[in-house]
Coordinates of C-alpha atoms and ligand atoms in Angstrom, one line a residue:
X30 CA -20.8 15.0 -20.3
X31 CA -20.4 13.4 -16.6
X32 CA -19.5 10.0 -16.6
X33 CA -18.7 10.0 -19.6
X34 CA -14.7 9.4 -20.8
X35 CA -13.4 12.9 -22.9
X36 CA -12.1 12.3 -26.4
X37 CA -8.3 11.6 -25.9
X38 CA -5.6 9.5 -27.6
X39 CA -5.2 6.5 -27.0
X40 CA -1.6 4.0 -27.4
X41 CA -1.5 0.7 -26.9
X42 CA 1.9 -0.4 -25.7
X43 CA 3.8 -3.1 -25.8
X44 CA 6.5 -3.2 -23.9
X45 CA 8.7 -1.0 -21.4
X46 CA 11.0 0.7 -23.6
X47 CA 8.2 2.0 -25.8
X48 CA 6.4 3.3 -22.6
X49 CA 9.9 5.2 -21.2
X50 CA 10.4 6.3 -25.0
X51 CA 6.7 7.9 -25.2
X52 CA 7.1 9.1 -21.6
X53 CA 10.0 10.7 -22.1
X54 CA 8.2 12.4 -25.9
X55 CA 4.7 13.5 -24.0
X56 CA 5.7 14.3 -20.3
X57 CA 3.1 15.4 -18.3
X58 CA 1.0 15.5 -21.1
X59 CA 0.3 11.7 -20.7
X60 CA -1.2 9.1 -18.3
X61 CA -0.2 6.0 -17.9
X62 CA -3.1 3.3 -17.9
X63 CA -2.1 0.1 -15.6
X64 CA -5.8 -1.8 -14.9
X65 CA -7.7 1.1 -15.0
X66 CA -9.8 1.1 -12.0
X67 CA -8.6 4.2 -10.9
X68 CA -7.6 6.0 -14.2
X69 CA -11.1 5.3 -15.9
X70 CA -13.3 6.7 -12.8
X71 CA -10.9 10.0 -12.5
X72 CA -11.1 10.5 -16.4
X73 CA -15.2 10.0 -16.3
X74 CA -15.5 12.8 -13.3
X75 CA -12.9 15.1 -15.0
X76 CA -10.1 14.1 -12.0
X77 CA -7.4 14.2 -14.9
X78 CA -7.2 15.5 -18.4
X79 CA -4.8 14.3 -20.1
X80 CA -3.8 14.6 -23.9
X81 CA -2.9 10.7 -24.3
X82 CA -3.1 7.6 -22.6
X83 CA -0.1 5.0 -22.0
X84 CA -2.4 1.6 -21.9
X85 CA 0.2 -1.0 -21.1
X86 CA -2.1 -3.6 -19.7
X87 CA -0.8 -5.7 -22.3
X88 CA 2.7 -5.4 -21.3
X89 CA 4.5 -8.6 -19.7
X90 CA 7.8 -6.8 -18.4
X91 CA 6.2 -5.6 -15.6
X92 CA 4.3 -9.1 -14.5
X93 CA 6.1 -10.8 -12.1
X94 CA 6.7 -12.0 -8.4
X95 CA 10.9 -12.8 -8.0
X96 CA 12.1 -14.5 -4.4
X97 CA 16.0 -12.9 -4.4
X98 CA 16.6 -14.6 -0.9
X99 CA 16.3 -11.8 1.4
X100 CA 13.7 -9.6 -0.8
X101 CA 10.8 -10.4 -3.2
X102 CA 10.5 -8.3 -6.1
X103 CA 6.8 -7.4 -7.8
X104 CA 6.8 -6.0 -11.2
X105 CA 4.6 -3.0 -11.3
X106 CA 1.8 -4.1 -13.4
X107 CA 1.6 -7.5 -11.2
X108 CA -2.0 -7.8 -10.4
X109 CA -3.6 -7.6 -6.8
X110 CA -5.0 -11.2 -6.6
X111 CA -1.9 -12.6 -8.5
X112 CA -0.1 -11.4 -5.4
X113 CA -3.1 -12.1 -3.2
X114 CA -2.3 -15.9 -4.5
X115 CA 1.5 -16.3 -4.9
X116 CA 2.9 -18.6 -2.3
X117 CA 5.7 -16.9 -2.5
X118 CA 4.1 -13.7 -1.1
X119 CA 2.4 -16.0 1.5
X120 CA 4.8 -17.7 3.2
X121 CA 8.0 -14.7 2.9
X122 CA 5.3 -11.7 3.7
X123 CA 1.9 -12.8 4.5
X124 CA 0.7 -9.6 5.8
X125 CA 1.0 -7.9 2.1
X126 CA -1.4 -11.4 1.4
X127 CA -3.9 -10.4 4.2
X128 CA -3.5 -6.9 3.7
X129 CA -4.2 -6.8 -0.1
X130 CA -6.8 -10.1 -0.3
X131 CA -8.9 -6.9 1.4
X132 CA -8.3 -4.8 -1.6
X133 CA -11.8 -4.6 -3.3
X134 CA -13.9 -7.2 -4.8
X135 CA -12.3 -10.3 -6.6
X136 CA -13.1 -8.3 -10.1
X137 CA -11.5 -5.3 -9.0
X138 CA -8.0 -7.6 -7.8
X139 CA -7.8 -8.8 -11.1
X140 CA -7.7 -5.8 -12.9
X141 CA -6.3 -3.4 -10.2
X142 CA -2.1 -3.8 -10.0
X143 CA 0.5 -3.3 -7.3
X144 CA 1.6 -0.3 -9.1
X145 CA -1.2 1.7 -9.5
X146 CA -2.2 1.1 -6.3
X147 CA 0.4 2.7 -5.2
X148 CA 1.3 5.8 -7.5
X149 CA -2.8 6.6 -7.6
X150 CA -1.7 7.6 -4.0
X151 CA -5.0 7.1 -2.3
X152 CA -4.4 7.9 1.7
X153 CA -6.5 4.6 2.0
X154 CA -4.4 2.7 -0.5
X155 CA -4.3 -0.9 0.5
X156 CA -1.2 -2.0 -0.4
X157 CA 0.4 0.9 1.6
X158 CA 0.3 -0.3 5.1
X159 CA 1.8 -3.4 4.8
X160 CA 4.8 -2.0 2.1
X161 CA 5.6 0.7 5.0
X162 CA 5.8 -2.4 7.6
X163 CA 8.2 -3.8 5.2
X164 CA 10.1 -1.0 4.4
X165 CA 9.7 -1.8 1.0
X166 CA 11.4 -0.4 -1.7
X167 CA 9.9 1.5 -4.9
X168 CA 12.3 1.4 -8.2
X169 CA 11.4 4.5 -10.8
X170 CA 12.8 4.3 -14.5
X171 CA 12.7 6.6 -17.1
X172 CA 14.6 6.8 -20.4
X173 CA 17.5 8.6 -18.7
X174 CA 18.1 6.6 -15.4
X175 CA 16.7 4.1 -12.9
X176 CA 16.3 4.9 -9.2
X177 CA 15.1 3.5 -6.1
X178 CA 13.6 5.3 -3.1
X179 CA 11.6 4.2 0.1
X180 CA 7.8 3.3 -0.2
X181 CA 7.2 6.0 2.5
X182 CA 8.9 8.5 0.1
X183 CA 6.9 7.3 -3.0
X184 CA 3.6 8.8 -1.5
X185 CA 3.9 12.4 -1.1
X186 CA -0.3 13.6 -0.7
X187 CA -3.2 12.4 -2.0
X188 CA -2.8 11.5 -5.3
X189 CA 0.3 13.0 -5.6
X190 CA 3.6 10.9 -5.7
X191 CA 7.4 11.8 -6.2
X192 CA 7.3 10.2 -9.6
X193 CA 8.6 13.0 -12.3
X194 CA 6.2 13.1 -15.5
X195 CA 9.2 10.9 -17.8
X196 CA 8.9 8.2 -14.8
X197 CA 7.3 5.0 -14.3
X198 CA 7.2 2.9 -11.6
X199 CA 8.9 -0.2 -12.3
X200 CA 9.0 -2.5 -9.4
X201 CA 8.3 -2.9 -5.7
X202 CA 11.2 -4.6 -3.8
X203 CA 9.8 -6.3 -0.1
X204 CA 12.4 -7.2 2.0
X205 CA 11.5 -9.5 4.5
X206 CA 12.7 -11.3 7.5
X207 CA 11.6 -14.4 9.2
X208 CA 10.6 -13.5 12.6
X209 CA 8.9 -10.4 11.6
X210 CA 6.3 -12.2 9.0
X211 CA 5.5 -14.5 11.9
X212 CA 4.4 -12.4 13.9
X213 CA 1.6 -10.3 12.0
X214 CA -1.7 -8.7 11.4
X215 CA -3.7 -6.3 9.1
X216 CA -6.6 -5.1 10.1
X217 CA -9.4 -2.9 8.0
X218 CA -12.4 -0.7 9.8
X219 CA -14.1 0.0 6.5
X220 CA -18.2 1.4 6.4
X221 CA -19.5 -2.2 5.5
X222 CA -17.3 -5.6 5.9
X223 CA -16.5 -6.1 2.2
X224 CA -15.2 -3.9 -0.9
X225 CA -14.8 -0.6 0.6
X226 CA -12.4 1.9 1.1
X227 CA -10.8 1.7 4.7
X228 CA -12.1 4.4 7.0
X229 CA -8.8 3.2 9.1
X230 CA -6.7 0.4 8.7
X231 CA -3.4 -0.7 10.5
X232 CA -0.6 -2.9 9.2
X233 CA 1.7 -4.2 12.3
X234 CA 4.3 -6.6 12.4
X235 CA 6.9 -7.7 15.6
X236 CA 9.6 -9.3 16.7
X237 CA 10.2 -10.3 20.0
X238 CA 13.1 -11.4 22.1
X239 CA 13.2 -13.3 25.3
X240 CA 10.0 -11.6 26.0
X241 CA 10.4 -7.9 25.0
X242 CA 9.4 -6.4 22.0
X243 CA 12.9 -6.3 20.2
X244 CA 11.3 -5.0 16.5
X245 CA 7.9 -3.4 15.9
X246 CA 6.4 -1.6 12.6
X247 CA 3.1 -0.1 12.8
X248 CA 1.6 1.5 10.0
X249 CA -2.0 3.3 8.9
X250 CA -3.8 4.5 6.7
X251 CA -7.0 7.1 5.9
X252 CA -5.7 9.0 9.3
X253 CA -3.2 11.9 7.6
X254 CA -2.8 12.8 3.8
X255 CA -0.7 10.2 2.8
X256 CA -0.3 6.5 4.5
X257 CA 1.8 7.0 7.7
X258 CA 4.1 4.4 10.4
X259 CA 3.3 5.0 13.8
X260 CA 6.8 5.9 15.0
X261 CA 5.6 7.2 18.4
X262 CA 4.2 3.5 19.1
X263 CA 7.4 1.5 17.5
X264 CA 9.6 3.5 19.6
X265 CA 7.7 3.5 23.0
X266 CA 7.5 -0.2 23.0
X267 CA 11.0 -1.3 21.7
X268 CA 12.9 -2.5 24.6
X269 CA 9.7 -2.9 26.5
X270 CA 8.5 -6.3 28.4
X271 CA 5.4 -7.9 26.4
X272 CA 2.8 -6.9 28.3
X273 CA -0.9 -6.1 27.5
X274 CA -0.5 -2.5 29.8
X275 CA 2.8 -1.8 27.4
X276 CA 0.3 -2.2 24.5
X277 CA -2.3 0.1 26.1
X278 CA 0.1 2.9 26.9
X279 CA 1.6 2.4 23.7
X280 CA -1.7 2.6 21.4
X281 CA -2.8 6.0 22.5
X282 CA 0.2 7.4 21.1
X283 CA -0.6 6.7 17.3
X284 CA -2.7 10.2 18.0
X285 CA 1.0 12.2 17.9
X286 CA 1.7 10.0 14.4
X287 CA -1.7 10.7 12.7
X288 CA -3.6 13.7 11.5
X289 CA -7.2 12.7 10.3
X290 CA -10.0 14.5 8.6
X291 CA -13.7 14.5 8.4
X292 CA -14.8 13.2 5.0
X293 CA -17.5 11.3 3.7
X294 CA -16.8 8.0 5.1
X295 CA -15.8 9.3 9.0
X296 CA -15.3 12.0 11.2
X297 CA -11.7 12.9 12.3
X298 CA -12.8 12.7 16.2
X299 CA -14.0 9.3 15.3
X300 CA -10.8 7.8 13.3
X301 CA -8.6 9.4 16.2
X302 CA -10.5 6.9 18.2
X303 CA -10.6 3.8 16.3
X304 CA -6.9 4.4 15.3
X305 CA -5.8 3.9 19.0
X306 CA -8.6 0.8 19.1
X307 CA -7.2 -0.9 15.8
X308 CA -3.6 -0.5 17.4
X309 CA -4.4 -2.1 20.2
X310 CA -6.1 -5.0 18.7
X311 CA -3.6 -5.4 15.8
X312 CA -0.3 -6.1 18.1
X313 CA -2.3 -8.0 20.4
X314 CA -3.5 -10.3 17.2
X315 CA 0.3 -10.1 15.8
X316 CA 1.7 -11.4 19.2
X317 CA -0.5 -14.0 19.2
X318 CA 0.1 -15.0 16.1
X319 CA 3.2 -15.2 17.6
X320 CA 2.2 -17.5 20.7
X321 CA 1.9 -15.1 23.4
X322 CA -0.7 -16.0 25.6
X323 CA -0.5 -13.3 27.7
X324 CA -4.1 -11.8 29.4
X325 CA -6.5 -9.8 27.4
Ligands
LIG414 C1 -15.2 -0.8 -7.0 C2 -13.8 -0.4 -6.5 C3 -13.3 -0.8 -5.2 C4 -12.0 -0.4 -4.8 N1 -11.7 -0.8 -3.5 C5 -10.4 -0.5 -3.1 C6 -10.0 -0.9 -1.8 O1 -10.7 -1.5 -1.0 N2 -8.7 -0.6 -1.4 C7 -7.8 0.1 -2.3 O2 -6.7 0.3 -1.9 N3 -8.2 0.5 -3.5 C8 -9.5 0.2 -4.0 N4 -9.9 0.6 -5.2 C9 -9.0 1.4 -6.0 C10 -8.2 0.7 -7.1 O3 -8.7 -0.5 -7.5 C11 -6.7 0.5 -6.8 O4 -6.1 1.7 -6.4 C12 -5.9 -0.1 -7.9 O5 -4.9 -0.8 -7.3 C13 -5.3 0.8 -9.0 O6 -4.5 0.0 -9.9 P1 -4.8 0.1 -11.4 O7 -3.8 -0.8 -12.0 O8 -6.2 -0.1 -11.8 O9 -4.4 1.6 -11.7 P2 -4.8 2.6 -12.8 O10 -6.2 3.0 -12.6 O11 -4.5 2.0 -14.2 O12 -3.8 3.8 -12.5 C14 -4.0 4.5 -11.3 C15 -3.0 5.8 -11.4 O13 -1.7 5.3 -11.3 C16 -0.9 5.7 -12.5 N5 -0.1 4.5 -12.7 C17 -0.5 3.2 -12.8 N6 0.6 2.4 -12.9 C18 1.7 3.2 -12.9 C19 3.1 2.9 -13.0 N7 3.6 1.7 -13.1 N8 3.9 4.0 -13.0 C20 3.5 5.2 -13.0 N9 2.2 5.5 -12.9 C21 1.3 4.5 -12.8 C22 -2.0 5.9 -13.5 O14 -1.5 6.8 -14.5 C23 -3.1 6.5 -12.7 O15 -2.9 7.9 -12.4 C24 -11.2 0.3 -5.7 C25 -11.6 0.6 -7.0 C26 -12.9 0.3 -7.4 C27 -13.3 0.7 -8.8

């Protein structure tokens, strides 16, 4: 019946070597459950099907926010509004603060984890944006072997990821570096102001040197099937004198790094627009975060 969850079996693990062994013994034949809020709604429309599920909600491997000095590491199954609250997290890389304290309700953070944010794989995932700015780091274990590979390679459609079916993902390593987290913004067009998917949201972050933009990271999401940078915009500007023109010139070229659709929350004409709009606004906020006081 609709909305109602299929007879399947159910595991409780309870810890990470259990999970690899009984990933590695059911394949794709299993799903791994995190915090649910995505797993339960695709299992109640018939998204998924899948033969057994890996609950490891319980497990406390995964739960944790490390400072290594030039990176933080997040556990997987670290919640959204633990990060959302770790001062670590806000003074090394407040954007992934800003960007993921929009992430749903308060409920939904404190179910919802870093992890399955990412590897649901939503083109309007949250947590993307921001890990792109980064150029943060996604580490995938199974029983065999343990890899790492970029964020931006993590993500390859929607809801599809370059996780094998024997793979979890483990951790999420954030590099970060002074200058660039103090000079930052996040910001999310969604249909309403509060709990709601983005219709188009921008991550940006920038460094800048005797008055030209020496570093810049611009990244979207909801505009193309996975959760893109704007490379056109980073390279047009690097080397380029802060100016508000620059930024101008510079935002109308996030149209040759996006390719948006119509669905139910926005046309594509419309998020081509607001892309170049939200650009705009988000260096401008970033460099005055900064405190650049130039006109506009
Ligand atoms: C009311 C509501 C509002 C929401 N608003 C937003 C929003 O504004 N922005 C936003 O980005 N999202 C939003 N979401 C979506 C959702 O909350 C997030 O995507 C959440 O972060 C998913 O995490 P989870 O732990 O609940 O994942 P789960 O539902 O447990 O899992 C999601 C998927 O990832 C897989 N998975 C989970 N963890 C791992 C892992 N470590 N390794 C491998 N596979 C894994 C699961 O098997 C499943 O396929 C909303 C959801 C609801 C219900």
């Amino acid at each position: 019946m609709f909305y109602s969850i299929p007879e399947v079996e159910y595991i409780r693990v309870s810890n990470l070597d259990e999970a690899l062994q009984l990933l590695s013994q059911y394949g794709p034949e299993a799903k791994i459950l995190a915090g649910g809020t995505d797993l339960l709604v695709d299992l109640k429309v018939g998204r998924c099907r899948p033969k057994v599920i890996l609950d490891m909600s319980g497990v406390k491997d995964l739960r944790y926010i490390i400072d290594d000095g030039d990176k933080i590491r997040i556990g997987a199954l670290t919640k959204v509004q633990e990060v959302v609250e770790s001062p670590v997290v806000k003074a090394k890389a407040p954007l992934l603060t800003e960007a993921l304290s929009e992430l749903g309700s308060w409920q939904v953070r404190c179910m919802a984890t870093v992890g399955g944010n990412l590897c649901n794989a939503s083109p309007a995932a949250d947590s993307a944006p921001p890990l792109l700015v980064h150029e943060a780091k996604a580490k995938l274990t199974s029983k065999q072997k343990t890899r790492t590979i970029k964020i931006e390679e993590l993500i390859t459609g929607p809801r599809k990821t370059a996780l094998q079916s024997s793979e979890l993902l483990c951790e999420v390593e954030v590099p970060y570096d002074e200058e660039l987290t103090r000079a930052y913004s996040y910001i999310k067009l969604g249909r309403r102001n509060a709990f709601t998917l983005s219709v188009v949201s921008v991550a940006v972050a920038v460094k800048v040197v005797n008055e030209r933009f020496k570093d810049v990271r611009v990244a979207l999401n909801s505009v193309a099937p996975t959760p893109v940078r704007a490379r056109s915009v980073e390279s047009f500007l690097v080397g380029n004198a802060v100016r508000r023109e620059r930024v101008e010139e510079a935002s109308e070229l996030v149209l040759k790094d996006i390719m948006p659709i119509s669905d139910v929350r926005a046309s594509a004409e419309y998020r081509r627009h607001v892309s170049k709009v939200l650009v705009r606004d988000a260096l401008i906020r970033a460099l005055r975060r900064s405190g650049w006081v130039g006109g506009g």
